[in-house]
Coordinates of C-alpha atoms in Angstrom, one line a residue:
X1 CA 4.3 -1.3 18.3
X2 CA 5.7 -3.7 15.7
X3 CA 4.2 -6.7 17.5
X4 CA 0.8 -5.0 17.7
X5 CA 0.5 -3.7 14.2
X6 CA -0.1 -6.8 12.2
X7 CA -3.2 -7.6 14.4
X8 CA -5.1 -4.6 13.1
X9 CA -6.7 -6.6 10.3
X10 CA -9.7 -7.8 12.3
X11 CA -10.4 -4.3 13.4
X12 CA -10.0 -3.2 9.8
X13 CA -12.8 -5.5 8.8
X14 CA -15.2 -3.9 11.2
X15 CA -14.2 -0.5 9.9
X16 CA -14.7 -1.4 6.3
X17 CA -18.2 -2.8 6.9
X18 CA -19.4 0.0 9.2
X19 CA -22.0 2.4 8.1
X20 CA -22.2 4.8 11.0
X21 CA -21.9 8.4 9.8
X22 CA -20.0 10.5 12.4
X23 CA -18.5 13.2 10.3
X24 CA -20.9 16.0 9.3
X25 CA -20.7 17.9 6.1
X26 CA -19.4 21.4 5.9
X27 CA -16.0 20.4 7.2
X28 CA -14.6 23.8 8.3
X29 CA -12.0 23.8 11.2
X30 CA -14.3 21.8 13.5
X31 CA -11.7 21.7 16.2
X32 CA -11.7 25.4 16.5
X33 CA -7.9 25.3 16.7
X34 CA -6.4 27.8 14.3
X35 CA -4.0 30.7 14.3
X36 CA -6.8 33.2 14.5
X37 CA -6.6 34.7 11.0
X38 CA -2.8 34.9 11.0
X39 CA -1.3 34.0 7.6
X40 CA -0.2 30.4 7.6
X41 CA 1.7 28.3 5.0
X42 CA 1.3 24.5 4.9
X43 CA 3.7 22.3 2.9
X44 CA 1.8 19.3 1.4
X45 CA 3.6 16.4 -0.3
X46 CA 1.7 13.6 -2.1
X47 CA 2.4 10.9 -4.6
X48 CA -0.8 11.2 -6.6
X49 CA 0.7 11.6 -10.0
X50 CA -2.2 10.2 -12.0
X51 CA -4.6 12.9 -13.3
X52 CA -7.5 11.6 -11.1
X53 CA -5.4 11.8 -8.0
X54 CA -3.9 15.1 -8.8
X55 CA -7.3 16.5 -9.6
X56 CA -8.7 15.2 -6.3
X57 CA -6.0 16.5 -4.1
X58 CA -5.9 19.9 -5.8
X59 CA -9.7 20.2 -5.5
X60 CA -9.5 19.5 -1.8
X61 CA -6.7 22.0 -1.4
X62 CA -8.5 24.7 -3.3
X63 CA -11.7 24.2 -1.4
X64 CA -10.0 24.4 1.9
X65 CA -8.0 27.5 1.0
X66 CA -11.2 29.2 -0.2
X67 CA -12.9 28.5 3.2
X68 CA -9.7 29.6 5.0
X69 CA -8.3 32.7 3.2
X70 CA -5.4 33.0 5.7
X71 CA -4.1 29.5 4.8
X72 CA -1.8 28.8 1.8
X73 CA -1.1 25.2 1.0
X74 CA 2.0 24.6 -1.1
X75 CA 1.6 21.3 -2.9
X76 CA 4.5 19.1 -4.1
X77 CA 3.7 16.1 -6.2
X78 CA 6.4 13.4 -6.5
X79 CA 6.5 10.0 -8.1
X80 CA 6.8 7.1 -5.6
X81 CA 10.6 6.6 -5.7
X82 CA 11.4 10.3 -6.1
X83 CA 9.2 10.9 -3.0
X84 CA 11.0 8.3 -0.9
X85 CA 14.4 9.7 -1.9
X86 CA 13.5 13.4 -1.3
X87 CA 11.7 12.6 1.9
X88 CA 14.7 10.8 3.3
X89 CA 16.9 13.9 2.5
X90 CA 14.6 16.4 4.2
X91 CA 14.2 14.0 7.2
X92 CA 18.0 13.8 7.6
X93 CA 18.1 17.6 7.6
X94 CA 15.4 17.6 10.3
X95 CA 12.9 19.6 8.3
X96 CA 10.0 17.4 7.3
X97 CA 7.0 18.7 5.2
X98 CA 4.0 19.7 7.3
X99 CA 1.8 17.0 5.9
X100 CA 3.0 14.2 3.6
X101 CA 2.2 10.8 2.2
X102 CA 2.8 7.9 4.5
X103 CA 2.2 4.1 4.4
X104 CA 2.5 4.1 8.2
X105 CA 4.2 1.1 9.8
X106 CA 7.8 0.8 10.7
X107 CA 8.9 3.8 8.6
X108 CA 6.5 6.1 10.4
X109 CA 7.7 4.6 13.7
X110 CA 11.3 5.4 12.9
X111 CA 10.4 9.0 12.1
X112 CA 8.4 9.3 15.3
X113 CA 11.2 7.9 17.4
X114 CA 13.5 10.4 15.8
X115 CA 11.2 13.3 16.9
X116 CA 10.4 14.2 13.3
X117 CA 6.6 13.9 13.6
X118 CA 4.0 15.7 15.6
X119 CA 2.0 13.9 18.2
X120 CA -1.6 14.6 17.2
X121 CA -3.3 12.1 19.6
X122 CA -5.1 14.7 21.8
X123 CA -6.4 16.7 18.9
X124 CA -7.5 13.6 17.0
X125 CA -9.5 12.2 19.9
X126 CA -10.9 15.5 21.4
X127 CA -12.2 16.6 18.0
X128 CA -14.1 13.4 17.3
X129 CA -11.8 12.6 14.3
X130 CA -10.7 9.4 16.0
X131 CA -14.3 8.1 16.0
X132 CA -14.7 8.4 12.2
X133 CA -12.5 5.3 11.7
X134 CA -11.9 2.0 13.4
X135 CA -9.3 1.9 16.1
X136 CA -7.2 -0.7 14.3
X137 CA -6.7 1.6 11.3
X138 CA -5.2 4.3 13.6
X139 CA -2.7 1.7 14.8
X140 CA -0.9 1.7 11.5
X141 CA -0.2 5.4 12.0
X142 CA 0.7 5.2 15.6
X143 CA 3.8 4.5 17.7
X144 CA 3.9 3.7 21.4
X145 CA 0.2 4.6 21.6
X146 CA 0.6 8.0 20.1
X147 CA -1.0 9.0 16.7
X148 CA 1.2 10.7 14.1
X149 CA -1.0 10.6 11.0
X150 CA -4.2 9.2 9.4
X151 CA -5.1 6.8 6.6
X152 CA -7.6 7.3 3.9
X153 CA -7.3 4.0 2.0
X154 CA -6.8 0.4 3.1
X155 CA -6.8 -2.5 0.6
X156 CA -5.1 -5.6 -0.5
X157 CA -2.4 -6.9 -2.9
X158 CA -4.2 -9.0 -5.5
X159 CA -3.6 -10.3 -9.0
X160 CA -4.8 -7.8 -11.7
X161 CA -5.3 -9.6 -15.0
X162 CA -6.5 -9.0 -18.6
X163 CA -9.5 -11.2 -19.1
X164 CA -9.1 -11.0 -22.9
X165 CA -5.5 -12.3 -22.9
X166 CA -6.4 -15.1 -20.5
X167 CA -9.3 -16.1 -22.7
X168 CA -6.9 -16.5 -25.6
X169 CA -5.3 -19.4 -23.8
X170 CA -8.6 -20.9 -22.6
X171 CA -9.2 -19.3 -19.2
X172 CA -12.5 -17.7 -18.1
X173 CA -11.3 -17.1 -14.5
X174 CA -8.0 -16.8 -12.7
X175 CA -6.5 -20.0 -11.1
X176 CA -6.8 -20.3 -7.4
X177 CA -4.0 -22.8 -7.1
X178 CA -0.2 -22.1 -7.6
X179 CA 0.3 -25.2 -9.7
X180 CA -2.5 -24.1 -12.0
X181 CA -1.1 -20.6 -12.0
X182 CA 2.3 -22.0 -13.3
X183 CA 0.4 -23.8 -16.0
X184 CA -1.3 -20.6 -17.0
X185 CA 2.1 -18.8 -17.1
X186 CA 3.5 -21.5 -19.5
X187 CA 0.5 -21.3 -21.7
X188 CA 0.8 -17.5 -22.0
X189 CA 4.4 -17.8 -22.8
X190 CA 3.7 -20.4 -25.5
X191 CA 1.1 -18.0 -27.0
X192 CA 3.7 -15.2 -27.2
X193 CA 2.1 -13.2 -24.4
X194 CA 4.1 -11.7 -21.5
X195 CA 2.6 -13.4 -18.5
X196 CA 3.6 -11.0 -15.7
X197 CA 4.7 -7.4 -15.9
X198 CA 7.2 -6.4 -13.1
X199 CA 8.9 -3.2 -12.3
X200 CA 12.0 -4.9 -10.9
X201 CA 14.1 -1.8 -10.9
X202 CA 11.9 -0.3 -8.2
X203 CA 12.3 -3.5 -6.2
X204 CA 9.2 -3.2 -4.0
X205 CA 6.8 -4.7 -6.6
X206 CA 8.7 -8.0 -6.5
X207 CA 8.7 -7.9 -2.7
X208 CA 4.9 -8.5 -2.8
X209 CA 5.3 -11.8 -4.7
X210 CA 7.8 -13.3 -2.3
X211 CA 5.9 -12.1 0.8
X212 CA 2.7 -13.6 -0.5
X213 CA 4.3 -16.9 -1.3
X214 CA 5.7 -17.0 2.2
X215 CA 2.3 -16.1 3.6
X216 CA 0.6 -18.9 1.6
X217 CA 3.3 -21.4 2.8
X218 CA 3.4 -20.5 6.5
X219 CA 0.2 -18.5 7.2
X220 CA 0.0 -15.6 9.5
X221 CA 1.6 -17.7 12.3
X222 CA 4.9 -17.6 10.4
X223 CA 4.9 -13.8 10.4
X224 CA 3.6 -13.5 14.0
X225 CA 6.3 -15.9 15.4
X226 CA 9.0 -14.1 13.4
X227 CA 8.1 -10.6 14.7
X228 CA 7.5 -11.8 18.2
X229 CA 10.8 -13.6 18.4
X230 CA 9.2 -17.0 19.0
X231 CA 10.6 -18.2 15.7
X232 CA 14.3 -18.1 16.5
X233 CA 15.4 -18.6 12.9
X234 CA 13.5 -15.4 11.9
X235 CA 13.7 -14.8 8.2
X236 CA 16.2 -17.6 7.8
X237 CA 13.3 -20.0 8.6
X238 CA 13.0 -22.8 6.0
X239 CA 9.6 -21.5 5.0
X240 CA 10.9 -18.1 4.0
X241 CA 13.8 -19.9 2.2
X242 CA 11.3 -22.1 0.4
X243 CA 9.3 -19.0 -0.7
X244 CA 12.5 -17.7 -2.2
X245 CA 13.1 -21.0 -4.1
X246 CA 9.5 -20.9 -5.4
X247 CA 10.1 -17.4 -6.6
X248 CA 13.4 -18.4 -8.2
X249 CA 11.6 -21.3 -9.9
X250 CA 9.0 -18.9 -11.3
X251 CA 11.7 -16.5 -12.5
X252 CA 13.4 -19.5 -14.3
X253 CA 10.3 -19.7 -16.5
X254 CA 11.0 -16.1 -17.7
X255 CA 7.5 -14.9 -17.1
X256 CA 8.4 -11.3 -16.9
X257 CA 9.0 -8.8 -19.7
X258 CA 12.5 -8.3 -21.1
X259 CA 14.6 -5.9 -19.0
X260 CA 12.3 -6.3 -16.0
X261 CA 15.1 -5.9 -13.5
X262 CA 15.6 -2.3 -14.6
X263 CA 12.0 -1.4 -15.2
X264 CA 10.0 1.0 -13.0
X265 CA 6.6 0.4 -11.5
X266 CA 5.1 2.7 -14.1
X267 CA 6.7 0.6 -16.8
X268 CA 4.9 -2.4 -15.3
X269 CA 1.6 -0.6 -15.2
X270 CA 1.9 0.5 -18.8
X271 CA 2.5 -3.1 -20.0
X272 CA -0.7 -4.2 -18.4
X273 CA -2.7 -1.0 -19.3
X274 CA -1.6 -1.3 -22.9
X275 CA -2.6 -5.0 -23.1
X276 CA 0.9 -6.3 -23.6
X277 CA 1.3 -8.2 -20.3
X278 CA -1.4 -10.5 -19.0
X279 CA -1.2 -9.5 -15.3
X280 CA 0.6 -7.8 -12.4
X281 CA 0.5 -8.4 -8.7
X282 CA -0.3 -5.1 -7.1
X283 CA -2.4 -3.1 -4.7
X284 CA -5.8 -1.5 -5.1
X285 CA -4.3 1.5 -6.9
X286 CA -3.3 -0.6 -9.9
X287 CA -6.2 0.3 -12.2
X288 CA -5.7 4.0 -11.8
X289 CA -2.0 3.8 -12.5
X290 CA -2.6 1.5 -15.5
X291 CA -5.0 4.0 -16.9
X292 CA -2.5 6.9 -16.5
X293 CA 0.4 4.9 -17.8
X294 CA -1.4 3.5 -20.9
X295 CA -1.1 5.1 -24.3
X296 CA -4.8 5.7 -24.4
X297 CA -5.0 6.9 -20.8
X298 CA -8.0 4.6 -20.5
X299 CA -6.3 1.3 -19.6
X300 CA -8.1 -1.9 -20.0
X301 CA -11.6 -0.9 -19.0
X302 CA -13.9 -3.8 -18.7
X303 CA -11.2 -6.2 -19.7
X304 CA -9.5 -5.8 -16.3
X305 CA -10.3 -8.1 -13.5
X306 CA -8.7 -9.0 -10.1
X307 CA -8.3 -12.2 -8.0
X308 CA -6.7 -13.3 -4.8
X309 CA -3.1 -14.5 -4.8
X310 CA -3.1 -18.2 -5.5
X311 CA -3.0 -20.8 -2.7
X312 CA -0.1 -23.3 -2.5
X313 CA -0.9 -27.0 -1.8
X314 CA 0.4 -28.1 1.5
X315 CA 0.8 -24.6 2.8
X316 CA -0.6 -23.4 6.1
X317 CA -1.9 -20.2 4.8
X318 CA -5.6 -19.4 4.2
X319 CA -7.3 -17.6 1.3
X320 CA -8.3 -15.1 4.0
X321 CA -4.6 -14.3 4.9
X322 CA -3.9 -11.0 3.1
X323 CA -1.0 -8.8 2.4
X324 CA -2.0 -5.2 2.0
X325 CA -2.0 -1.7 3.3
X326 CA -3.0 1.7 2.1
X327 CA -2.2 5.3 1.9
X328 CA -2.5 8.1 4.3
X329 CA -0.8 11.2 5.6
X330 CA 1.7 11.9 8.4
X331 CA 2.2 15.2 10.2
X332 CA 5.6 16.8 10.4
X333 CA 7.0 18.1 13.7
X334 CA 6.7 21.8 12.8
X335 CA 3.3 21.7 11.2
X336 CA 1.0 24.6 12.2
X337 CA -2.3 23.6 13.9
X338 CA -4.2 24.3 10.7
X339 CA -2.5 21.2 9.2
X340 CA -4.5 18.9 11.4
X341 CA -7.7 20.7 10.5
X342 CA -6.8 20.3 6.8
X343 CA -6.1 16.6 7.4
X344 CA -9.6 16.2 8.9
X345 CA -11.1 18.0 5.9
X346 CA -9.1 15.7 3.5
X347 CA -10.4 12.6 5.4
X348 CA -14.0 13.8 5.8
X349 CA -16.6 11.3 4.9
X350 CA -17.6 13.3 1.8
X351 CA -14.0 13.6 0.5
X352 CA -13.2 10.0 1.3
X353 CA -16.3 8.8 -0.6
X354 CA -15.4 11.1 -3.5
X355 CA -11.9 9.7 -3.7
X356 CA -13.3 6.2 -3.7
X357 CA -15.5 7.0 -6.6
X358 CA -12.9 8.7 -8.8
X359 CA -9.8 6.6 -7.9
X360 CA -11.2 3.2 -6.8
X361 CA -9.6 3.4 -3.3
X362 CA -10.9 1.4 -0.4
X363 CA -12.0 4.2 2.0
X364 CA -11.3 4.1 5.7
X365 CA -13.9 6.6 6.9
X366 CA -17.1 5.2 8.2
X367 CA -19.9 5.7 5.7
X368 CA -17.5 6.6 2.8
X369 CA -17.9 3.1 1.3
X370 CA -20.9 4.4 -0.5
X371 CA -18.4 5.9 -2.9
X372 CA -17.2 2.6 -4.2
X373 CA -18.6 2.0 -7.7
X374 CA -15.9 0.0 -9.5
X375 CA -16.7 -3.8 -9.5
X376 CA -13.0 -4.6 -9.0
X377 CA -12.7 -2.2 -6.0
X378 CA -15.8 -3.9 -4.5
X379 CA -14.1 -7.3 -4.9
X380 CA -10.9 -6.0 -3.2
X381 CA -13.1 -4.6 -0.4
X382 CA -14.8 -8.0 0.0
X383 CA -11.4 -9.7 0.2
X384 CA -10.4 -7.3 3.0
X385 CA -13.7 -7.7 4.7
X386 CA -13.1 -11.5 5.0
X387 CA -9.5 -11.1 6.3
X388 CA -8.5 -13.3 9.1
X389 CA -4.8 -12.2 9.1
X390 CA -3.7 -8.9 7.6
X391 CA 0.0 -8.2 7.0
X392 CA 1.2 -4.7 6.2
X393 CA 3.7 -4.6 3.3
X394 CA 7.0 -5.8 4.7
X395 CA 9.0 -2.8 3.4
X396 CA 6.7 -0.5 5.4
X397 CA 6.0 -2.8 8.4
X398 CA 9.7 -3.1 9.2
X399 CA 12.1 -0.4 9.8
X400 CA 13.4 1.5 6.7
X401 CA 16.7 -0.4 6.8
X402 CA 15.1 -3.8 7.2
X403 CA 12.4 -3.0 4.7
X404 CA 15.0 -2.0 2.1
X405 CA 16.9 -5.2 2.8
X406 CA 13.8 -7.2 2.0
X407 CA 13.4 -5.4 -1.3
X408 CA 17.1 -5.8 -2.2
X409 CA 17.2 -9.5 -1.2
X410 CA 14.2 -10.4 -3.4
X411 CA 15.8 -8.6 -6.3
X412 CA 18.9 -10.7 -5.9
X413 CA 16.9 -13.9 -6.0
X414 CA 15.2 -12.7 -9.3
X415 CA 18.6 -11.7 -10.7
X416 CA 20.2 -15.0 -9.7
X417 CA 23.0 -13.2 -7.8
X418 CA 22.1 -14.8 -4.5
X419 CA 20.5 -18.1 -3.4
X420 CA 17.3 -18.0 -1.4
X421 CA 19.3 -19.0 1.7
X422 CA 21.7 -16.1 1.2
X423 CA 18.9 -13.7 0.5
X424 CA 17.0 -14.7 3.6
X425 CA 20.1 -14.5 5.7
X426 CA 20.7 -10.9 4.5
X427 CA 17.1 -10.0 5.5
X428 CA 17.5 -11.5 8.9
X429 CA 20.8 -9.7 9.5
X430 CA 19.3 -6.3 8.6
X431 CA 16.2 -7.1 10.8
X432 CA 18.3 -8.0 13.8
X433 CA 20.5 -4.9 13.3
X434 CA 17.4 -2.7 13.2
X435 CA 15.9 -3.9 16.5

């Protein structure tokens, strides 16, 4: 599956531009597969800590339980890192939640291989649920041709920046070239403005920067050849090492806030949302988290804009090469049949469109794109629509151990405790061990 997953971008494009409406309104247990009135409990874990997310999920839960009085859905809300930690613990005990947040990819594959997830392929396809999204999207939530979950949001990592702060140093748009980007960073520093907010303590935010630099240098071919085994050097390839050196050179400029190595992602979002830092490199959820993390709870409003990650001169990458992913739900091995019915309700066209409107997500369900109203979300959608190579976040695409190694290695580069060569060798060692 690993060798197939990174190809889903082209299919994702067709999904995001489709307008066929296959999922009717009403949304009550269309599969007809229920426990026949027997009292059922469903455990539901999600990471939507922002008020808009919490409100959306709770509204869906309440509506479903009202239509199905025999079903009780017990909701657990966890912050990103707390979720990962607690999920690891319950998975080790062999007792997963019935439905829980998932980024798909290698982590989902590991759980599927361990028998911790429910194969929902037959139910998804026989109920018509499968046809509400493009086949490529389902690939991210599949392993060995079997489906174990479903996405509701697929977007891209972009640069989210404060137009007002950039204007103070003479910019009316974001640089499209890395050299120009470095000049911007230096100008912001000189003006006493923190150029980039980074939650280095959580590690994964920094991983996106290194990954994107590597993609701009080597293009999709670098990643394809590494995952297929054609590139014998793997992550020790000189291009990955060069990406590490470029990241180290960036860190030498001290573009991040003081104490960034111990900061959380929410700290990062707050710095941008409060107008302290000029930018962050983050996914499509960034505005929502900025709003929630800001003092005003309103974030930057119209001052916020987004742009593609800068190109690097001499690199093989294209502006249409994208690193991204999204959010969805996986189904635990012991989940009652009503869990799948609830998943279909959660991912109905109406609810997917509603979530796009209130949270700025890039919806996966056909026809739900009508819910996109935010200009920045529309821009992210246009970036994904034009994708020629789409790489799922490395810490989710790879196995849990290899993904964690990527995050750890990138942090050592930023901390100056390892050279780019050493960091890339550590990633390759973990990658080989996880095969």
